[in-house]
CSV table of N, CA and C in Angstrom, one decimal:
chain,number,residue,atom,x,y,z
I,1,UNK,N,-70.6,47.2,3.3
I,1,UNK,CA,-70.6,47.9,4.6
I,1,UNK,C,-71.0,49.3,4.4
I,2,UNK,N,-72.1,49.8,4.9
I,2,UNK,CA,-72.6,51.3,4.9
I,2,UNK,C,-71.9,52.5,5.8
I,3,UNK,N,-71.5,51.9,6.7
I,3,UNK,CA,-70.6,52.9,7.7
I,3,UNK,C,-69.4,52.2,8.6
I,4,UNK,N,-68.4,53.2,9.3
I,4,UNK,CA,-67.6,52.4,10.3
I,4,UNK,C,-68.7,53.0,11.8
I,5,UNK,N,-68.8,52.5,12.4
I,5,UNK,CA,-69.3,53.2,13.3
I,5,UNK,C,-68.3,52.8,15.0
I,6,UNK,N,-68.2,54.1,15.9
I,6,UNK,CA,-66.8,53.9,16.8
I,6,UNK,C,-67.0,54.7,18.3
I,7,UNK,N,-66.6,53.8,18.9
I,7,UNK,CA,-66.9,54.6,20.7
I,7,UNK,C,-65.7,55.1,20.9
I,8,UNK,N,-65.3,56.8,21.4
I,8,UNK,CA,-63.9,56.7,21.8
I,8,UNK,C,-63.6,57.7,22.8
I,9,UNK,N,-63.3,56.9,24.0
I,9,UNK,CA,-63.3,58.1,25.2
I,9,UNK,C,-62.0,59.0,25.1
I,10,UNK,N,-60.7,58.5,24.7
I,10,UNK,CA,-59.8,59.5,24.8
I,10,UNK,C,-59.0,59.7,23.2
I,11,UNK,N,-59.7,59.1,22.8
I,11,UNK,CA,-59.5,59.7,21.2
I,11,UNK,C,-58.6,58.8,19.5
I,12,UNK,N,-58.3,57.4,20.7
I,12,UNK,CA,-57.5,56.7,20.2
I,12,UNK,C,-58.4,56.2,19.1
I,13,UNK,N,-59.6,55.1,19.7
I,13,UNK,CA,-60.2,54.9,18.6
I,13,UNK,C,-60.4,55.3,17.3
I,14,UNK,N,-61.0,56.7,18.1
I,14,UNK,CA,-61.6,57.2,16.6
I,14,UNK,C,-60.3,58.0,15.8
I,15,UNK,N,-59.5,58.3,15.8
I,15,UNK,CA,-58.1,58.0,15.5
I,15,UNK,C,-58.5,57.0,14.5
I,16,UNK,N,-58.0,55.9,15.1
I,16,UNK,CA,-58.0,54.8,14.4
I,16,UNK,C,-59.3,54.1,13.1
I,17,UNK,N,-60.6,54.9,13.5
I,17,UNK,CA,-61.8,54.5,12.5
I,17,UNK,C,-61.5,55.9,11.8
I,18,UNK,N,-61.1,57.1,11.8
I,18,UNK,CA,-60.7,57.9,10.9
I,18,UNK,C,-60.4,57.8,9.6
I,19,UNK,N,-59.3,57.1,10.0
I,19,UNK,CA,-58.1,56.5,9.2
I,19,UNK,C,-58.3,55.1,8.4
I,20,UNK,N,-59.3,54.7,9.1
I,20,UNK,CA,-60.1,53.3,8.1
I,20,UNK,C,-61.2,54.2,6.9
I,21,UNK,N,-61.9,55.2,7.5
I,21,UNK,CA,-62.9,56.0,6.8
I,21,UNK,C,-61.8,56.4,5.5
I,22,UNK,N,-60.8,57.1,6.0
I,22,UNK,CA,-60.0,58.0,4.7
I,22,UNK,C,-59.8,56.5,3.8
I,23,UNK,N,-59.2,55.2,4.1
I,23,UNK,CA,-58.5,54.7,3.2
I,23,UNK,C,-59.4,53.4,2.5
I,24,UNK,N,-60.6,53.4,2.9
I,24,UNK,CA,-61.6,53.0,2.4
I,24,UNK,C,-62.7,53.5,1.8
I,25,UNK,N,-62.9,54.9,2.0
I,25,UNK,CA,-63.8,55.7,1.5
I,25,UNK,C,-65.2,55.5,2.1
I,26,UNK,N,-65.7,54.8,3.3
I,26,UNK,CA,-66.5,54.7,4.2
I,26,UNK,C,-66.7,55.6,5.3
I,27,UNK,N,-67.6,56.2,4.9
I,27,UNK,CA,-68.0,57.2,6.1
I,27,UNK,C,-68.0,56.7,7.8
I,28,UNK,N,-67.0,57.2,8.9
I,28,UNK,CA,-67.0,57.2,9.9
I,28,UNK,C,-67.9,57.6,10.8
I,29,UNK,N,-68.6,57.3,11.5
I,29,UNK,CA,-69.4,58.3,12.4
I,29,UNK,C,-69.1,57.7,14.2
I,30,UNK,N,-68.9,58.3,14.9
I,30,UNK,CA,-69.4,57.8,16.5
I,30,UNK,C,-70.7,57.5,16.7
I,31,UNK,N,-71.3,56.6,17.8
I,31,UNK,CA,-72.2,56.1,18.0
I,31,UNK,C,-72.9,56.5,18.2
I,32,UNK,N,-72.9,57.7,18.7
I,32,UNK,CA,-74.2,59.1,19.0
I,32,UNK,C,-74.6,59.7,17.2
I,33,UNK,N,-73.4,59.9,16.6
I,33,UNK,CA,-73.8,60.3,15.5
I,33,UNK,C,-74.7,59.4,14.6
I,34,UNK,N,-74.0,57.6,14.3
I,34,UNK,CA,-74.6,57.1,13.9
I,34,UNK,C,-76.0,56.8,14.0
I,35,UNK,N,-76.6,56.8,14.9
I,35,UNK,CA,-77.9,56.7,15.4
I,35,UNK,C,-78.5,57.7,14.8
I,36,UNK,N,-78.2,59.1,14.6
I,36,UNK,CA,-78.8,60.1,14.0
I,36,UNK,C,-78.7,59.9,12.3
I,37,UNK,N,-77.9,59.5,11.8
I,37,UNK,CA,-77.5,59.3,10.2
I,37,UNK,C,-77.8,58.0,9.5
I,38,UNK,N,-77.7,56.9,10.4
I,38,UNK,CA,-78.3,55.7,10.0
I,38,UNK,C,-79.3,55.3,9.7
I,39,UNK,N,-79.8,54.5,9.2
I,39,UNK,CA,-81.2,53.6,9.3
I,39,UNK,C,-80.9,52.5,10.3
I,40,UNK,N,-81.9,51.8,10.9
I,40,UNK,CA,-81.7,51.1,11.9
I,40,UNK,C,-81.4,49.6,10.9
I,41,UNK,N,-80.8,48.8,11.4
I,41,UNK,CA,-80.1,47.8,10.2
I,41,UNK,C,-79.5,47.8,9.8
I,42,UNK,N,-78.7,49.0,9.6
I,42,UNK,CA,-77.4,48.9,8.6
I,42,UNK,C,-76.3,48.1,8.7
I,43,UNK,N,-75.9,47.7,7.9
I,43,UNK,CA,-74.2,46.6,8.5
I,43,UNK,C,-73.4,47.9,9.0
I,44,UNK,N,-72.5,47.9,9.7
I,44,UNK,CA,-71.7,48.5,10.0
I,44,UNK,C,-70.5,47.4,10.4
I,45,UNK,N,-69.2,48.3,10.3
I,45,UNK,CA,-68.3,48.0,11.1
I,45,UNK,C,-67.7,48.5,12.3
I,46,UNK,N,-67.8,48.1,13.4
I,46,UNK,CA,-67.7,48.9,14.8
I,46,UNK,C,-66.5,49.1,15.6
I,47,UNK,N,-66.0,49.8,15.8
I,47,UNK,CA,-64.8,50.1,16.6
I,47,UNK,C,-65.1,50.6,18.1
I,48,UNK,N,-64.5,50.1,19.2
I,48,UNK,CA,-64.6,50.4,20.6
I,48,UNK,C,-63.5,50.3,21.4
I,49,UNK,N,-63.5,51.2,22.2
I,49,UNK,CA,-62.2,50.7,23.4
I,49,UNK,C,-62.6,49.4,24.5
I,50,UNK,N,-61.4,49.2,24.7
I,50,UNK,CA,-62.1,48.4,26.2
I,50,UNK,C,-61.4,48.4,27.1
I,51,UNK,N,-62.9,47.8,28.0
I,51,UNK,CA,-62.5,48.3,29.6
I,51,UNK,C,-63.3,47.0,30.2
I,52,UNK,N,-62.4,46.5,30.9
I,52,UNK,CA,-62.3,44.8,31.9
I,52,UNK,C,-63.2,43.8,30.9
I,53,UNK,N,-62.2,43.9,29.5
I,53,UNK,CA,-63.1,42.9,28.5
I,53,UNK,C,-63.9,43.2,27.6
I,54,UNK,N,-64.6,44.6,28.2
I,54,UNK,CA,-65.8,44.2,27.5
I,54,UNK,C,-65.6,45.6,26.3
I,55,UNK,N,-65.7,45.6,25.1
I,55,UNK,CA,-65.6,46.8,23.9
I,55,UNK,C,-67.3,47.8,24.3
I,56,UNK,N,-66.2,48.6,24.5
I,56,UNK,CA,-67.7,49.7,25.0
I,56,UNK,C,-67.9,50.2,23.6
I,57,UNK,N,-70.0,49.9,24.1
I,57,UNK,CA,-70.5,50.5,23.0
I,57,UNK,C,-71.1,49.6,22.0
I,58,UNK,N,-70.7,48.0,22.1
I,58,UNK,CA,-70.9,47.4,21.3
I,58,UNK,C,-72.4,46.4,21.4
I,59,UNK,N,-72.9,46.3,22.6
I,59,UNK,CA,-74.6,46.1,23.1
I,59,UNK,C,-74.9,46.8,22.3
I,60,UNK,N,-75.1,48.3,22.5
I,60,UNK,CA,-75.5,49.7,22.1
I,60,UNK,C,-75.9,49.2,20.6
I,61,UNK,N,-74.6,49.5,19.4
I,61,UNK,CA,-74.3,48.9,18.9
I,61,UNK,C,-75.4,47.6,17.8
I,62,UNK,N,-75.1,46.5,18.5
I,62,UNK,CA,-75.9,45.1,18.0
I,62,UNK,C,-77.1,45.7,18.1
I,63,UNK,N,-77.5,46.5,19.0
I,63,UNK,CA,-79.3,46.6,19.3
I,63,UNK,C,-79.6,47.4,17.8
I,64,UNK,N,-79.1,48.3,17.6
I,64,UNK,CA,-79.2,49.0,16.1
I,64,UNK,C,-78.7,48.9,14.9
I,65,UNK,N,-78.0,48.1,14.9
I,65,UNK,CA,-77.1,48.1,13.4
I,65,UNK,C,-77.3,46.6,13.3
I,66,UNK,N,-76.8,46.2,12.1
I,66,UNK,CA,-76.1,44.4,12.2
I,66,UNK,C,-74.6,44.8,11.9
I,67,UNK,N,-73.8,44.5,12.9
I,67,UNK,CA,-72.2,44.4,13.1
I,67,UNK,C,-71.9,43.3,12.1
I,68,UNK,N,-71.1,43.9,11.2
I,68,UNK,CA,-70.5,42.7,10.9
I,68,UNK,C,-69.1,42.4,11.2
I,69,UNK,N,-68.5,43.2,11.5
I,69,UNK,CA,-67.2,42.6,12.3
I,69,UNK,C,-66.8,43.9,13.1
I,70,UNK,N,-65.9,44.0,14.0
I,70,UNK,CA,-65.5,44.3,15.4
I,70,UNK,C,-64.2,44.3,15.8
I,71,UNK,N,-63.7,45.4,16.1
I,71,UNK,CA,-62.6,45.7,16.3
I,71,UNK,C,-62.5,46.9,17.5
I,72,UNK,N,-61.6,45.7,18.7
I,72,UNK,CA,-61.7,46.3,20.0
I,72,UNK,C,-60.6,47.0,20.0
I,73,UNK,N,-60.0,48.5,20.7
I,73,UNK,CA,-58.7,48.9,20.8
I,73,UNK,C,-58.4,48.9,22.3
I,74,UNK,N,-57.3,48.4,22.8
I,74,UNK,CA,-56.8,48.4,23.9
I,74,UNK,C,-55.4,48.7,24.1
I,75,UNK,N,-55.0,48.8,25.4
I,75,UNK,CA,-53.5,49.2,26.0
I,75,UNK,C,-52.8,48.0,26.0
I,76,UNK,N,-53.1,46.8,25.8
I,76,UNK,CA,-52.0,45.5,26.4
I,76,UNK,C,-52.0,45.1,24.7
I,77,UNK,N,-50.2,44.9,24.6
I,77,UNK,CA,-50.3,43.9,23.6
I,77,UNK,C,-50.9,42.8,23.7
I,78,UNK,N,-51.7,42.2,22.5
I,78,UNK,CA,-52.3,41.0,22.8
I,78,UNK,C,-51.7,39.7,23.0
I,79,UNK,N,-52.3,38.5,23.8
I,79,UNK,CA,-51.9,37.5,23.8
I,79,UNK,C,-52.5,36.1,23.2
I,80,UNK,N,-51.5,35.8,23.3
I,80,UNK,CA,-52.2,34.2,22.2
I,80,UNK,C,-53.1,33.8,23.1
I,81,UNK,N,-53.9,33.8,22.2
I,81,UNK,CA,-55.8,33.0,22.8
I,81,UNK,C,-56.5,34.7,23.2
I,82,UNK,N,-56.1,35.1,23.4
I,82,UNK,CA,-56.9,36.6,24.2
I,82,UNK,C,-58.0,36.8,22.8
I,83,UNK,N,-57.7,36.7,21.7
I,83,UNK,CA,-58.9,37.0,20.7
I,83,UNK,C,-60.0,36.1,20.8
I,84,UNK,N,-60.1,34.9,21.1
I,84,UNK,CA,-60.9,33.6,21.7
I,84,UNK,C,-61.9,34.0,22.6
I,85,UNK,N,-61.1,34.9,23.9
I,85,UNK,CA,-61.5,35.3,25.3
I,85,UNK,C,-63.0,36.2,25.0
I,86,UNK,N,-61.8,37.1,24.1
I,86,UNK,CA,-62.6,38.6,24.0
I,86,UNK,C,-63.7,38.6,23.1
I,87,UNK,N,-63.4,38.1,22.1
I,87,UNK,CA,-65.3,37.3,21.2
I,87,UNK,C,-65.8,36.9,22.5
I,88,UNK,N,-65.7,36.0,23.0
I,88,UNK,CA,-66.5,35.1,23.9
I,88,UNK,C,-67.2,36.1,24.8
I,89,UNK,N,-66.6,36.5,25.6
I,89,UNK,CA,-66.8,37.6,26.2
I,89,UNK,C,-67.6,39.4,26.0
I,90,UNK,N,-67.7,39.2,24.7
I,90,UNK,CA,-68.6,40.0,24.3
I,90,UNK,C,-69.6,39.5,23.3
I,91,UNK,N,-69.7,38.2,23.2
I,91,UNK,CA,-71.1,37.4,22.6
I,91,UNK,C,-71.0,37.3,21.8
I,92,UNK,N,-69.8,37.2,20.8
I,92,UNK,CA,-69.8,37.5,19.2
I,92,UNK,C,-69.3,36.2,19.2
I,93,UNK,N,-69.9,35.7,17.6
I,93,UNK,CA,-69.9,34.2,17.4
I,93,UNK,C,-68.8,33.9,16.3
I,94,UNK,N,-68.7,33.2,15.7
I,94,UNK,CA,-67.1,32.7,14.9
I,94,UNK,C,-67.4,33.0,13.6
I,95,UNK,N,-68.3,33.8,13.3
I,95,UNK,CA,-68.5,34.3,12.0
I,95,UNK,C,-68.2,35.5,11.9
I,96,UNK,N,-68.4,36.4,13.3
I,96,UNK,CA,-68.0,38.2,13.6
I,96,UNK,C,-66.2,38.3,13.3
I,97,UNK,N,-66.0,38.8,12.2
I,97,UNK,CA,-64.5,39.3,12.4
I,97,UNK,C,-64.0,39.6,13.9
I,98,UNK,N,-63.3,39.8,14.6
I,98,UNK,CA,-62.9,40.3,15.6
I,98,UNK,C,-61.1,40.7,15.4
I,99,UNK,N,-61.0,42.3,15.4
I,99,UNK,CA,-59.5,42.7,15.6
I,99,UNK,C,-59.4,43.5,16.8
I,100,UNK,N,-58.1,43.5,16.6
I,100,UNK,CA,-57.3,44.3,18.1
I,100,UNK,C,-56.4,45.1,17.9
I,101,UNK,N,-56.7,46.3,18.4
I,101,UNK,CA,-56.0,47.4,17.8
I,101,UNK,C,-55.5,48.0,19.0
I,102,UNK,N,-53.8,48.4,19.3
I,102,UNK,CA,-53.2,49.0,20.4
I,102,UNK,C,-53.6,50.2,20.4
I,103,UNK,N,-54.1,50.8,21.6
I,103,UNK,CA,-54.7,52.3,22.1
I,103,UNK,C,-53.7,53.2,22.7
I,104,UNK,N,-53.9,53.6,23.9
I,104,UNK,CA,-53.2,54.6,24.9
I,104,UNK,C,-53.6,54.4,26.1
I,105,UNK,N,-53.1,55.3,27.2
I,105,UNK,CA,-53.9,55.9,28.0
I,105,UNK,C,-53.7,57.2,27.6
I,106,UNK,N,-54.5,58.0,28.5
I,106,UNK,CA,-54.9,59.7,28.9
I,106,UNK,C,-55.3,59.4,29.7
I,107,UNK,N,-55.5,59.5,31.0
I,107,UNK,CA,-55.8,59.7,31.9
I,107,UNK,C,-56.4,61.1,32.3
I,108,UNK,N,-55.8,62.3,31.6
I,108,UNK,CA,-56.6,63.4,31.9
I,108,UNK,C,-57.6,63.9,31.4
I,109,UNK,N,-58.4,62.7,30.0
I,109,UNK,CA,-58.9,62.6,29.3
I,109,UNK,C,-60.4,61.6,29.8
I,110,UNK,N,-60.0,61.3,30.4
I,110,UNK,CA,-60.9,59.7,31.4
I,110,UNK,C,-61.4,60.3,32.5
I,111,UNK,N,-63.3,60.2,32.7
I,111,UNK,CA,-63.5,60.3,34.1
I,111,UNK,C,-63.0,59.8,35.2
I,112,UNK,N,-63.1,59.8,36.3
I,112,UNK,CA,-62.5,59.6,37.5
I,112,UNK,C,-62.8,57.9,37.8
I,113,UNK,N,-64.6,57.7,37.1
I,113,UNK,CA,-64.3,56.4,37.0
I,113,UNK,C,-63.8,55.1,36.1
I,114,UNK,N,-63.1,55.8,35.4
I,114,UNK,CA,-62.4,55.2,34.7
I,114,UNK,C,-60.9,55.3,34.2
I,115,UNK,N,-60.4,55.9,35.5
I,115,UNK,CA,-59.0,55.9,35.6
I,115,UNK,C,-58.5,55.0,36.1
């Protein structure tokens, strides 16, 4: 894996890909940065929040890199089957790792439309 690469509107994620960067020795970058530092192809591993399902960032994401596994952060503890849903739901097949990592809110942190 050449990078983590991570979308994070209120700061949780990248929080959380930080802390994979320090304890793996894999350089972290956000998706604006990666695009700039990467080669187009790289494996990466991707981190995103989500919002009604879907892990922001991760289209973006597959169009440039090859993802090899995927880890969405959200506010709801998860439910049994919900890892099923949420691959399915963002087009990843039974090969893509898929984790789930508890976030936050901020709200004062969030545009208006996404409060």
């Amino acid at each position: 894996m050449k990078a983590i690469v991570y979308t994070s509107q209120t700061g949780h994620t990248q929080r959380y890909a930080q802390m994979l960067a320090e304890r793996t020795g894999v350089p972290a970058y956000s998706l604006k940065e990666a695009g700039k530092s990467l080669r187009r192809g790289e494996e990466i591993f991707y981190l995103g929040w989500l919002m009604a399902g879907g892990v922001k960032g991760l289209k973006q994401a597959r169009k440039r890199f090859d993802v090899q596994a995927v880890c969405a952060v959200g506010m709801a503890l998860p439910e049994q089957g919900d890892r099923e849903k949420l691959a399915r739901d963002n087009g990843l097949d039974a090969r893509t790792p898929l984790f789930y990592l508890r976030g936050g809110y901020a709200p004062r942190q969030l545009p208006a439309l996404y409060k």
